[in-house]
Amino acid sequence: LHLNRIPVMGSTPDLGAGINDVTRGQEIRAWLDAAPGVEQYVILDDDPLAGAGHGDRFVLTSMERGGLTPAKAGLAREILTR
Protein backbone atom coordinates (compact mmCIF):
# COMPACT_ATOMS: atom_id res chain seq x y z
CA LEU A 1 0.00 0.00 0.00
CA HIS A 2 2.76 2.42 0.96
CA LEU A 3 4.57 1.89 -2.34
CA ASN A 4 1.39 2.86 -4.17
CA ARG A 5 0.75 5.88 -1.94
CA ILE A 6 -2.44 4.40 -0.51
CA PRO A 7 -2.86 5.44 3.13
CA VAL A 8 -4.09 2.90 5.66
CA MET A 9 -6.59 4.53 8.01
CA GLY A 10 -6.97 1.69 10.49
CA SER A 11 -8.10 -1.86 10.91
CA THR A 12 -11.43 -3.40 11.68
CA PRO A 13 -12.51 -4.52 15.13
CA ASP A 14 -12.46 -8.26 15.76
CA LEU A 15 -16.12 -9.14 16.23
CA GLY A 16 -15.53 -12.84 15.65
CA ALA A 17 -16.07 -13.04 11.90
CA GLY A 18 -16.60 -16.62 10.87
CA ILE A 19 -17.23 -17.70 14.45
CA ASN A 20 -20.21 -15.72 15.78
CA ASP A 21 -22.34 -15.36 12.63
CA VAL A 22 -20.50 -12.08 12.00
CA THR A 23 -19.09 -11.37 8.56
CA ARG A 24 -16.01 -9.37 7.61
CA GLY A 25 -18.40 -6.96 5.91
CA GLN A 26 -20.10 -6.33 9.26
CA GLU A 27 -16.75 -5.75 10.96
CA ILE A 28 -15.88 -3.24 8.24
CA ARG A 29 -19.28 -1.53 8.66
CA ALA A 30 -18.63 -1.28 12.44
CA TRP A 31 -15.30 0.43 11.75
CA LEU A 32 -16.89 2.85 9.30
CA ASP A 33 -19.69 3.64 11.75
CA ALA A 34 -17.06 4.51 14.38
CA ALA A 35 -15.14 6.73 11.93
CA PRO A 36 -17.41 9.63 11.03
CA GLY A 37 -16.22 11.71 8.14
CA VAL A 38 -14.84 8.81 6.10
CA GLU A 39 -16.32 9.28 2.66
CA GLN A 40 -13.86 7.50 0.40
CA TYR A 41 -12.71 4.00 1.20
CA VAL A 42 -11.71 0.75 -0.41
CA ILE A 43 -11.73 -2.70 1.15
CA LEU A 44 -8.70 -4.90 0.44
CA ASP A 45 -9.29 -8.41 1.72
CA ASP A 46 -8.76 -12.06 0.84
CA ASP A 47 -12.22 -12.99 2.16
CA PRO A 48 -14.72 -12.88 -0.72
CA LEU A 49 -17.51 -12.00 1.74
CA ALA A 50 -15.70 -8.93 3.09
CA GLY A 51 -17.24 -6.68 0.47
CA ALA A 52 -20.83 -7.69 1.20
CA GLY A 53 -22.90 -4.56 1.62
CA HIS A 54 -20.17 -2.23 0.36
CA GLY A 55 -21.00 -2.10 -3.34
CA ASP A 56 -18.02 -1.75 -5.64
CA ARG A 57 -15.56 -0.62 -2.94
CA PHE A 58 -14.07 -4.10 -2.60
CA VAL A 59 -10.86 -5.50 -4.09
CA LEU A 60 -10.33 -9.22 -3.58
CA THR A 61 -6.71 -10.18 -2.94
CA SER A 62 -5.15 -13.62 -2.71
CA MET A 63 -1.79 -14.62 -1.29
CA GLU A 64 -1.78 -17.52 -3.75
CA ARG A 65 -2.02 -15.00 -6.60
CA GLY A 66 0.52 -12.47 -5.40
CA GLY A 67 -1.36 -10.59 -2.68
CA LEU A 68 -1.85 -6.94 -3.50
CA THR A 69 -0.59 -6.97 -7.08
CA PRO A 70 0.09 -3.78 -9.05
CA ALA A 71 -3.18 -4.33 -10.92
CA LYS A 72 -5.15 -4.68 -7.67
CA ALA A 73 -3.41 -1.59 -6.24
CA GLY A 74 -4.37 0.31 -9.38
CA LEU A 75 -7.98 -0.76 -8.98
CA ALA A 76 -7.92 0.36 -5.33
CA ARG A 77 -6.54 3.75 -6.37
CA GLU A 78 -9.22 4.04 -9.05
CA ILE A 79 -11.96 3.35 -6.48
CA LEU A 80 -10.53 5.97 -4.13
CA THR A 81 -10.24 8.68 -6.76
CA ARG A 82 -13.64 8.55 -8.40
mmCIF file of N, CA, C and O in Angstrom:
data_model
loop_
_atom_site.group_PDB
_atom_site.id
_atom_site.type_symbol
_atom_site.label_atom_id
_atom_site.label_comp_id
_atom_site.label_asym_id
_atom_site.label_seq_id
_atom_site.Cartn_x
_atom_site.Cartn_y
_atom_site.Cartn_z
ATOM 1 N N LEU A 1 0.829 -1.192 0.000
ATOM 2 C CA LEU A 1 0.000 0.000 0.000
ATOM 3 C C LEU A 1 0.870 1.250 0.000
ATOM 4 O O LEU A 1 0.602 2.179 -0.742
ATOM 5 N N HIS A 2 1.876 1.256 0.861
ATOM 6 C CA HIS A 2 2.758 2.418 0.955
ATOM 7 C C HIS A 2 3.438 2.723 -0.382
ATOM 8 O O HIS A 2 3.521 3.880 -0.788
ATOM 9 N N LEU A 3 3.888 1.690 -1.068
ATOM 10 C CA LEU A 3 4.566 1.889 -2.345
ATOM 11 C C LEU A 3 3.654 2.519 -3.389
ATOM 12 O O LEU A 3 4.115 3.189 -4.301
ATOM 13 N N ASN A 4 2.355 2.308 -3.232
ATOM 14 C CA ASN A 4 1.388 2.862 -4.174
ATOM 15 C C ASN A 4 0.699 4.104 -3.632
ATOM 16 O O ASN A 4 -0.316 4.541 -4.162
ATOM 17 N N ARG A 5 1.261 4.650 -2.563
ATOM 18 C CA ARG A 5 0.755 5.885 -1.939
ATOM 19 C C ARG A 5 -0.718 5.775 -1.537
ATOM 20 O O ARG A 5 -1.492 6.706 -1.713
ATOM 21 N N ILE A 6 -1.077 4.612 -1.007
ATOM 22 C CA ILE A 6 -2.436 4.397 -0.509
ATOM 23 C C ILE A 6 -2.358 4.388 1.014
ATOM 24 O O ILE A 6 -1.753 3.492 1.603
ATOM 25 N N PRO A 7 -2.943 5.398 1.674
ATOM 26 C CA PRO A 7 -2.864 5.445 3.134
ATOM 27 C C PRO A 7 -3.763 4.397 3.780
ATOM 28 O O PRO A 7 -4.841 4.087 3.278
ATOM 29 N N VAL A 8 -3.290 3.830 4.865
ATOM 30 C CA VAL A 8 -4.091 2.905 5.659
ATOM 31 C C VAL A 8 -4.635 3.690 6.844
ATOM 32 O O VAL A 8 -3.881 4.266 7.616
ATOM 33 N N MET A 9 -5.938 3.718 6.979
ATOM 34 C CA MET A 9 -6.588 4.533 8.010
ATOM 35 C C MET A 9 -6.828 3.771 9.312
ATOM 36 O O MET A 9 -7.104 4.354 10.325
ATOM 37 N N GLY A 10 -6.752 2.474 9.279
ATOM 38 C CA GLY A 10 -6.975 1.694 10.487
ATOM 39 C C GLY A 10 -7.310 0.261 10.134
ATOM 40 O O GLY A 10 -7.214 -0.151 8.981
ATOM 41 N N SER A 11 -7.696 -0.474 11.133
ATOM 42 C CA SER A 11 -8.098 -1.859 10.907
ATOM 43 C C SER A 11 -9.418 -2.115 11.615
ATOM 44 O O SER A 11 -9.784 -1.406 12.549
ATOM 45 N N THR A 12 -10.097 -3.126 11.170
ATOM 46 C CA THR A 12 -11.429 -3.404 11.683
ATOM 47 C C THR A 12 -11.370 -4.026 13.072
ATOM 48 O O THR A 12 -10.392 -4.683 13.425
ATOM 49 N N PRO A 13 -12.448 -3.845 13.842
ATOM 50 C CA PRO A 13 -12.511 -4.524 15.133
ATOM 51 C C PRO A 13 -12.718 -6.017 14.915
ATOM 52 O O PRO A 13 -13.280 -6.428 13.911
ATOM 53 N N ASP A 14 -12.253 -6.815 15.844
ATOM 54 C CA ASP A 14 -12.458 -8.260 15.765
ATOM 55 C C ASP A 14 -13.759 -8.593 16.474
ATOM 56 O O ASP A 14 -13.825 -8.624 17.696
ATOM 57 N N LEU A 15 -14.803 -8.802 15.687
ATOM 58 C CA LEU A 15 -16.120 -9.139 16.234
ATOM 59 C C LEU A 15 -16.399 -10.633 16.115
ATOM 60 O O LEU A 15 -17.514 -11.077 16.357
ATOM 61 N N GLY A 16 -15.377 -11.394 15.757
ATOM 62 C CA GLY A 16 -15.530 -12.840 15.647
ATOM 63 C C GLY A 16 -16.032 -13.309 14.304
ATOM 64 O O GLY A 16 -16.781 -14.270 14.221
ATOM 65 N N ALA A 17 -15.631 -12.640 13.241
ATOM 66 C CA ALA A 17 -16.069 -13.036 11.899
ATOM 67 C C ALA A 17 -15.765 -14.506 11.660
ATOM 68 O O ALA A 17 -14.674 -14.987 11.934
ATOM 69 N N GLY A 18 -16.757 -15.203 11.151
ATOM 70 C CA GLY A 18 -16.602 -16.618 10.874
ATOM 71 C C GLY A 18 -16.860 -17.511 12.067
ATOM 72 O O GLY A 18 -16.933 -18.717 11.941
ATOM 73 N N ILE A 19 -16.997 -16.908 13.240
ATOM 74 C CA ILE A 19 -17.230 -17.697 14.450
ATOM 75 C C ILE A 19 -18.619 -17.408 15.017
ATOM 76 O O ILE A 19 -19.359 -18.308 15.351
ATOM 77 N N ASN A 20 -18.974 -16.150 15.114
ATOM 78 C CA ASN A 20 -20.211 -15.724 15.777
ATOM 79 C C ASN A 20 -21.270 -15.223 14.809
ATOM 80 O O ASN A 20 -21.981 -14.277 15.110
ATOM 81 N N ASP A 21 -21.385 -15.817 13.641
ATOM 82 C CA ASP A 21 -22.340 -15.356 12.626
ATOM 83 C C ASP A 21 -22.116 -13.903 12.253
ATOM 84 O O ASP A 21 -23.048 -13.197 11.874
ATOM 85 N N VAL A 22 -20.896 -13.431 12.392
ATOM 86 C CA VAL A 22 -20.503 -12.079 12.003
ATOM 87 C C VAL A 22 -19.656 -12.206 10.753
ATOM 88 O O VAL A 22 -18.804 -13.087 10.661
ATOM 89 N N THR A 23 -19.884 -11.334 9.786
ATOM 90 C CA THR A 23 -19.090 -11.368 8.559
ATOM 91 C C THR A 23 -18.024 -10.285 8.596
ATOM 92 O O THR A 23 -18.104 -9.328 9.367
ATOM 93 N N ARG A 24 -17.028 -10.424 7.748
ATOM 94 C CA ARG A 24 -16.006 -9.374 7.613
ATOM 95 C C ARG A 24 -16.670 -8.068 7.188
ATOM 96 O O ARG A 24 -16.290 -6.997 7.629
ATOM 97 N N GLY A 25 -17.682 -8.170 6.324
ATOM 98 C CA GLY A 25 -18.397 -6.963 5.910
ATOM 99 C C GLY A 25 -19.012 -6.223 7.088
ATOM 100 O O GLY A 25 -19.007 -4.995 7.136
ATOM 101 N N GLN A 26 -19.523 -6.963 8.066
ATOM 102 C CA GLN A 26 -20.097 -6.335 9.257
ATOM 103 C C GLN A 26 -19.011 -5.701 10.121
ATOM 104 O O GLN A 26 -19.225 -4.637 10.712
ATOM 105 N N GLU A 27 -17.859 -6.347 10.210
ATOM 106 C CA GLU A 27 -16.751 -5.752 10.957
ATOM 107 C C GLU A 27 -16.309 -4.447 10.297
ATOM 108 O O GLU A 27 -16.032 -3.452 10.979
ATOM 109 N N ILE A 28 -16.265 -4.459 8.977
ATOM 110 C CA ILE A 28 -15.884 -3.242 8.244
ATOM 111 C C ILE A 28 -16.925 -2.156 8.458
ATOM 112 O O ILE A 28 -16.594 -0.991 8.694
ATOM 113 N N ARG A 29 -18.203 -2.501 8.411
ATOM 114 C CA ARG A 29 -19.276 -1.530 8.662
ATOM 115 C C ARG A 29 -19.147 -0.947 10.067
ATOM 116 O O ARG A 29 -19.327 0.254 10.268
ATOM 117 N N ALA A 30 -18.815 -1.766 11.063
ATOM 118 C CA ALA A 30 -18.632 -1.281 12.437
ATOM 119 C C ALA A 30 -17.501 -0.254 12.496
ATOM 120 O O ALA A 30 -17.608 0.777 13.163
ATOM 121 N N TRP A 31 -16.414 -0.518 11.779
ATOM 122 C CA TRP A 31 -15.299 0.432 11.751
ATOM 123 C C TRP A 31 -15.736 1.743 11.103
ATOM 124 O O TRP A 31 -15.453 2.825 11.615
ATOM 125 N N LEU A 32 -16.427 1.642 9.988
ATOM 126 C CA LEU A 32 -16.891 2.845 9.298
ATOM 127 C C LEU A 32 -17.866 3.644 10.162
ATOM 128 O O LEU A 32 -17.805 4.875 10.196
ATOM 129 N N ASP A 33 -18.739 2.956 10.875
ATOM 130 C CA ASP A 33 -19.694 3.640 11.752
ATOM 131 C C ASP A 33 -18.989 4.383 12.882
ATOM 132 O O ASP A 33 -19.478 5.404 13.359
ATOM 133 N N ALA A 34 -17.825 3.872 13.298
ATOM 134 C CA ALA A 34 -17.061 4.511 14.379
ATOM 135 C C ALA A 34 -16.086 5.565 13.848
ATOM 136 O O ALA A 34 -15.368 6.182 14.636
ATOM 137 N N ALA A 35 -16.074 5.780 12.546
ATOM 138 C CA ALA A 35 -15.138 6.727 11.928
ATOM 139 C C ALA A 35 -15.915 7.752 11.109
ATOM 140 O O ALA A 35 -15.860 7.736 9.876
ATOM 141 N N PRO A 36 -16.643 8.636 11.786
ATOM 142 C CA PRO A 36 -17.413 9.629 11.032
ATOM 143 C C PRO A 36 -16.497 10.497 10.169
ATOM 144 O O PRO A 36 -15.366 10.768 10.533
ATOM 145 N N GLY A 37 -17.003 10.877 9.038
ATOM 146 C CA GLY A 37 -16.221 11.713 8.136
ATOM 147 C C GLY A 37 -15.527 10.935 7.033
ATOM 148 O O GLY A 37 -15.045 11.528 6.083
ATOM 149 N N VAL A 38 -15.450 9.621 7.166
ATOM 150 C CA VAL A 38 -14.844 8.814 6.100
ATOM 151 C C VAL A 38 -15.840 8.734 4.947
ATOM 152 O O VAL A 38 -16.939 8.227 5.110
ATOM 153 N N GLU A 39 -15.444 9.285 3.831
ATOM 154 C CA GLU A 39 -16.317 9.282 2.663
ATOM 155 C C GLU A 39 -15.786 8.377 1.564
ATOM 156 O O GLU A 39 -16.542 7.750 0.848
ATOM 157 N N GLN A 40 -14.492 8.328 1.416
ATOM 158 C CA GLN A 40 -13.864 7.496 0.396
ATOM 159 C C GLN A 40 -13.159 6.348 1.093
ATOM 160 O O GLN A 40 -12.390 6.558 2.021
ATOM 161 N N TYR A 41 -13.418 5.147 0.656
ATOM 162 C CA TYR A 41 -12.714 3.995 1.199
ATOM 163 C C TYR A 41 -12.720 2.863 0.183
ATOM 164 O O TYR A 41 -13.533 2.826 -0.719
ATOM 165 N N VAL A 42 -11.772 1.972 0.382
ATOM 166 C CA VAL A 42 -11.712 0.751 -0.409
ATOM 167 C C VAL A 42 -11.374 -0.381 0.554
ATOM 168 O O VAL A 42 -10.627 -0.187 1.505
ATOM 169 N N ILE A 43 -11.965 -1.523 0.320
ATOM 170 C CA ILE A 43 -11.725 -2.697 1.148
ATOM 171 C C ILE A 43 -10.788 -3.624 0.388
ATOM 172 O O ILE A 43 -11.080 -4.023 -0.737
ATOM 173 N N LEU A 44 -9.660 -3.950 1.007
ATOM 174 C CA LEU A 44 -8.697 -4.897 0.445
ATOM 175 C C LEU A 44 -8.712 -6.109 1.354
ATOM 176 O O LEU A 44 -8.340 -6.012 2.522
ATOM 177 N N ASP A 45 -9.162 -7.236 0.853
ATOM 178 C CA ASP A 45 -9.286 -8.410 1.722
ATOM 179 C C ASP A 45 -9.220 -9.682 0.885
ATOM 180 O O ASP A 45 -9.559 -9.664 -0.290
ATOM 181 N N ASP A 46 -8.789 -10.766 1.528
ATOM 182 C CA ASP A 46 -8.762 -12.056 0.838
ATOM 183 C C ASP A 46 -10.008 -12.886 1.130
ATOM 184 O O ASP A 46 -10.116 -14.022 0.675
ATOM 185 N N ASP A 47 -10.942 -12.324 1.874
ATOM 186 C CA ASP A 47 -12.220 -12.989 2.160
ATOM 187 C C ASP A 47 -13.251 -12.475 1.163
ATOM 188 O O ASP A 47 -13.594 -11.299 1.176
ATOM 189 N N PRO A 48 -13.766 -13.332 0.289
ATOM 190 C CA PRO A 48 -14.723 -12.882 -0.718
ATOM 191 C C PRO A 48 -15.993 -12.264 -0.137
ATOM 192 O O PRO A 48 -16.667 -11.494 -0.808
ATOM 193 N N LEU A 49 -16.310 -12.560 1.117
ATOM 194 C CA LEU A 49 -17.513 -12.003 1.744
ATOM 195 C C LEU A 49 -17.268 -10.641 2.391
ATOM 196 O O LEU A 49 -18.207 -9.999 2.844
ATOM 197 N N ALA A 50 -16.022 -10.193 2.424
ATOM 198 C CA ALA A 50 -15.700 -8.931 3.094
ATOM 199 C C ALA A 50 -16.368 -7.730 2.437
ATOM 200 O O ALA A 50 -16.644 -6.734 3.098
ATOM 201 N N GLY A 51 -16.639 -7.811 1.172
ATOM 202 C CA GLY A 51 -17.235 -6.683 0.470
ATOM 203 C C GLY A 51 -18.750 -6.646 0.521
ATOM 204 O O GLY A 51 -19.363 -5.700 0.018
ATOM 205 N N ALA A 52 -19.363 -7.639 1.138
ATOM 206 C CA ALA A 52 -20.832 -7.693 1.199
ATOM 207 C C ALA A 52 -21.387 -6.426 1.838
ATOM 208 O O ALA A 52 -20.977 -6.030 2.928
ATOM 209 N N GLY A 53 -22.278 -5.773 1.117
ATOM 210 C CA GLY A 53 -22.900 -4.561 1.623
ATOM 211 C C GLY A 53 -22.109 -3.295 1.352
ATOM 212 O O GLY A 53 -22.475 -2.223 1.811
ATOM 213 N N HIS A 54 -21.024 -3.403 0.614
ATOM 214 C CA HIS A 54 -20.174 -2.230 0.358
ATOM 215 C C HIS A 54 -20.083 -1.885 -1.125
ATOM 216 O O HIS A 54 -19.196 -1.131 -1.542
ATOM 217 N N GLY A 55 -20.973 -2.434 -1.916
ATOM 218 C CA GLY A 55 -20.997 -2.095 -3.340
ATOM 219 C C GLY A 55 -19.705 -2.446 -4.040
ATOM 220 O O GLY A 55 -19.131 -3.508 -3.827
ATOM 221 N N ASP A 56 -19.222 -1.496 -4.835
ATOM 222 C CA ASP A 56 -18.023 -1.751 -5.642
ATOM 223 C C ASP A 56 -16.755 -1.210 -4.987
ATOM 224 O O ASP A 56 -15.792 -0.885 -5.655
ATOM 225 N N ARG A 57 -16.736 -1.121 -3.679
ATOM 226 C CA ARG A 57 -15.565 -0.619 -2.945
ATOM 227 C C ARG A 57 -14.660 -1.741 -2.449
ATOM 228 O O ARG A 57 -13.858 -1.566 -1.547
ATOM 229 N N PHE A 58 -14.786 -2.909 -3.058
ATOM 230 C CA PHE A 58 -14.072 -4.096 -2.599
ATOM 231 C C PHE A 58 -13.100 -4.595 -3.663
ATOM 232 O O PHE A 58 -13.453 -4.703 -4.834
ATOM 233 N N VAL A 59 -11.869 -4.897 -3.226
ATOM 234 C CA VAL A 59 -10.863 -5.499 -4.094
ATOM 235 C C VAL A 59 -10.419 -6.805 -3.432
ATOM 236 O O VAL A 59 -9.866 -6.793 -2.334
ATOM 237 N N LEU A 60 -10.693 -7.901 -4.104
ATOM 238 C CA LEU A 60 -10.330 -9.216 -3.583
ATOM 239 C C LEU A 60 -8.858 -9.489 -3.857
ATOM 240 O O LEU A 60 -8.391 -9.382 -4.991
ATOM 241 N N THR A 61 -8.124 -9.817 -2.801
ATOM 242 C CA THR A 61 -6.715 -10.177 -2.937
ATOM 243 C C THR A 61 -6.563 -11.660 -2.641
ATOM 244 O O THR A 61 -7.482 -12.296 -2.123
ATOM 245 N N SER A 62 -5.415 -12.206 -2.959
ATOM 246 C CA SER A 62 -5.148 -13.620 -2.713
ATOM 247 C C SER A 62 -3.648 -13.813 -2.584
ATOM 248 O O SER A 62 -2.901 -13.463 -3.496
ATOM 249 N N MET A 63 -3.221 -14.357 -1.463
ATOM 250 C CA MET A 63 -1.789 -14.619 -1.290
ATOM 251 C C MET A 63 -1.298 -15.617 -2.328
ATOM 252 O O MET A 63 -0.163 -15.536 -2.772
ATOM 253 N N GLU A 64 -2.166 -16.537 -2.736
ATOM 254 C CA GLU A 64 -1.780 -17.518 -3.746
ATOM 255 C C GLU A 64 -1.569 -16.875 -5.117
ATOM 256 O O GLU A 64 -0.918 -17.443 -5.981
ATOM 257 N N ARG A 65 -2.140 -15.688 -5.306
ATOM 258 C CA ARG A 65 -2.017 -15.001 -6.600
ATOM 259 C C ARG A 65 -1.249 -13.688 -6.488
ATOM 260 O O ARG A 65 -1.485 -12.761 -7.238
ATOM 261 N N GLY A 66 -0.373 -13.614 -5.495
ATOM 262 C CA GLY A 66 0.515 -12.466 -5.404
ATOM 263 C C GLY A 66 0.095 -11.374 -4.445
ATOM 264 O O GLY A 66 0.703 -10.313 -4.430
ATOM 265 N N GLY A 67 -0.940 -11.600 -3.655
ATOM 266 C CA GLY A 67 -1.360 -10.592 -2.677
ATOM 267 C C GLY A 67 -1.897 -9.346 -3.355
ATOM 268 O O GLY A 67 -2.692 -9.415 -4.287
ATOM 269 N N LEU A 68 -1.438 -8.209 -2.899
ATOM 270 C CA LEU A 68 -1.851 -6.940 -3.501
ATOM 271 C C LEU A 68 -0.939 -6.668 -4.701
ATOM 272 O O LEU A 68 0.125 -6.086 -4.587
ATOM 273 N N THR A 69 -1.368 -7.117 -5.848
ATOM 274 C CA THR A 69 -0.593 -6.967 -7.076
ATOM 275 C C THR A 69 -0.680 -5.525 -7.574
ATOM 276 O O THR A 69 -1.554 -4.769 -7.144
ATOM 277 N N PRO A 70 0.192 -5.128 -8.477
ATOM 278 C CA PRO A 70 0.092 -3.784 -9.047
ATOM 279 C C PRO A 70 -1.283 -3.523 -9.674
ATOM 280 O O PRO A 70 -1.818 -2.414 -9.548
ATOM 281 N N ALA A 71 -1.859 -4.519 -10.315
ATOM 282 C CA ALA A 71 -3.182 -4.332 -10.922
ATOM 283 C C ALA A 71 -4.246 -4.095 -9.852
ATOM 284 O O ALA A 71 -5.110 -3.228 -10.010
ATOM 285 N N LYS A 72 -4.174 -4.852 -8.762
ATOM 286 C CA LYS A 72 -5.148 -4.679 -7.666
ATOM 287 C C LYS A 72 -4.950 -3.322 -6.985
ATOM 288 O O LYS A 72 -5.913 -2.655 -6.621
ATOM 289 N N ALA A 73 -3.689 -2.908 -6.824
ATOM 290 C CA ALA A 73 -3.412 -1.595 -6.240
ATOM 291 C C ALA A 73 -3.958 -0.492 -7.145
ATOM 292 O O ALA A 73 -4.515 0.502 -6.661
ATOM 293 N N GLY A 74 -3.821 -0.666 -8.441
ATOM 294 C CA GLY A 74 -4.371 0.309 -9.384
ATOM 295 C C GLY A 74 -5.882 0.393 -9.293
ATOM 296 O O GLY A 74 -6.458 1.483 -9.341
ATOM 297 N N LEU A 75 -6.541 -0.748 -9.143
ATOM 298 C CA LEU A 75 -7.983 -0.762 -8.977
ATOM 299 C C LEU A 75 -8.393 -0.052 -7.682
ATOM 300 O O LEU A 75 -9.339 0.726 -7.666
ATOM 301 N N ALA A 76 -7.642 -0.310 -6.608
ATOM 302 C CA ALA A 76 -7.922 0.361 -5.326
ATOM 303 C C ALA A 76 -7.793 1.874 -5.479
ATOM 304 O O ALA A 76 -8.638 2.634 -5.007
ATOM 305 N N ARG A 77 -6.738 2.308 -6.140
ATOM 306 C CA ARG A 77 -6.541 3.748 -6.375
ATOM 307 C C ARG A 77 -7.682 4.328 -7.193
ATOM 308 O O ARG A 77 -8.193 5.416 -6.916
ATOM 309 N N GLU A 78 -8.107 3.594 -8.207
ATOM 310 C CA GLU A 78 -9.225 4.036 -9.050
ATOM 311 C C GLU A 78 -10.512 4.210 -8.224
ATOM 312 O O GLU A 78 -11.230 5.189 -8.376
ATOM 313 N N ILE A 79 -10.765 3.265 -7.347
ATOM 314 C CA ILE A 79 -11.956 3.350 -6.476
ATOM 315 C C ILE A 79 -11.868 4.572 -5.585
ATOM 316 O O ILE A 79 -12.864 5.291 -5.393
ATOM 317 N N LEU A 80 -10.693 4.840 -5.058
ATOM 318 C CA LEU A 80 -10.527 5.971 -4.126
ATOM 319 C C LEU A 80 -10.591 7.331 -4.809
ATOM 320 O O LEU A 80 -10.877 8.327 -4.155
ATOM 321 N N THR A 81 -10.315 7.374 -6.090
ATOM 322 C CA THR A 81 -10.236 8.678 -6.756
ATOM 323 C C THR A 81 -11.432 9.005 -7.619
ATOM 324 O O THR A 81 -11.435 10.014 -8.332
ATOM 325 N N ARG A 82 -12.477 8.229 -7.572
ATOM 326 C CA ARG A 82 -13.636 8.554 -8.397
ATOM 327 C C ARG A 82 -14.631 9.386 -7.621
ATOM 328 O O ARG A 82 -14.585 9.574 -6.451
#
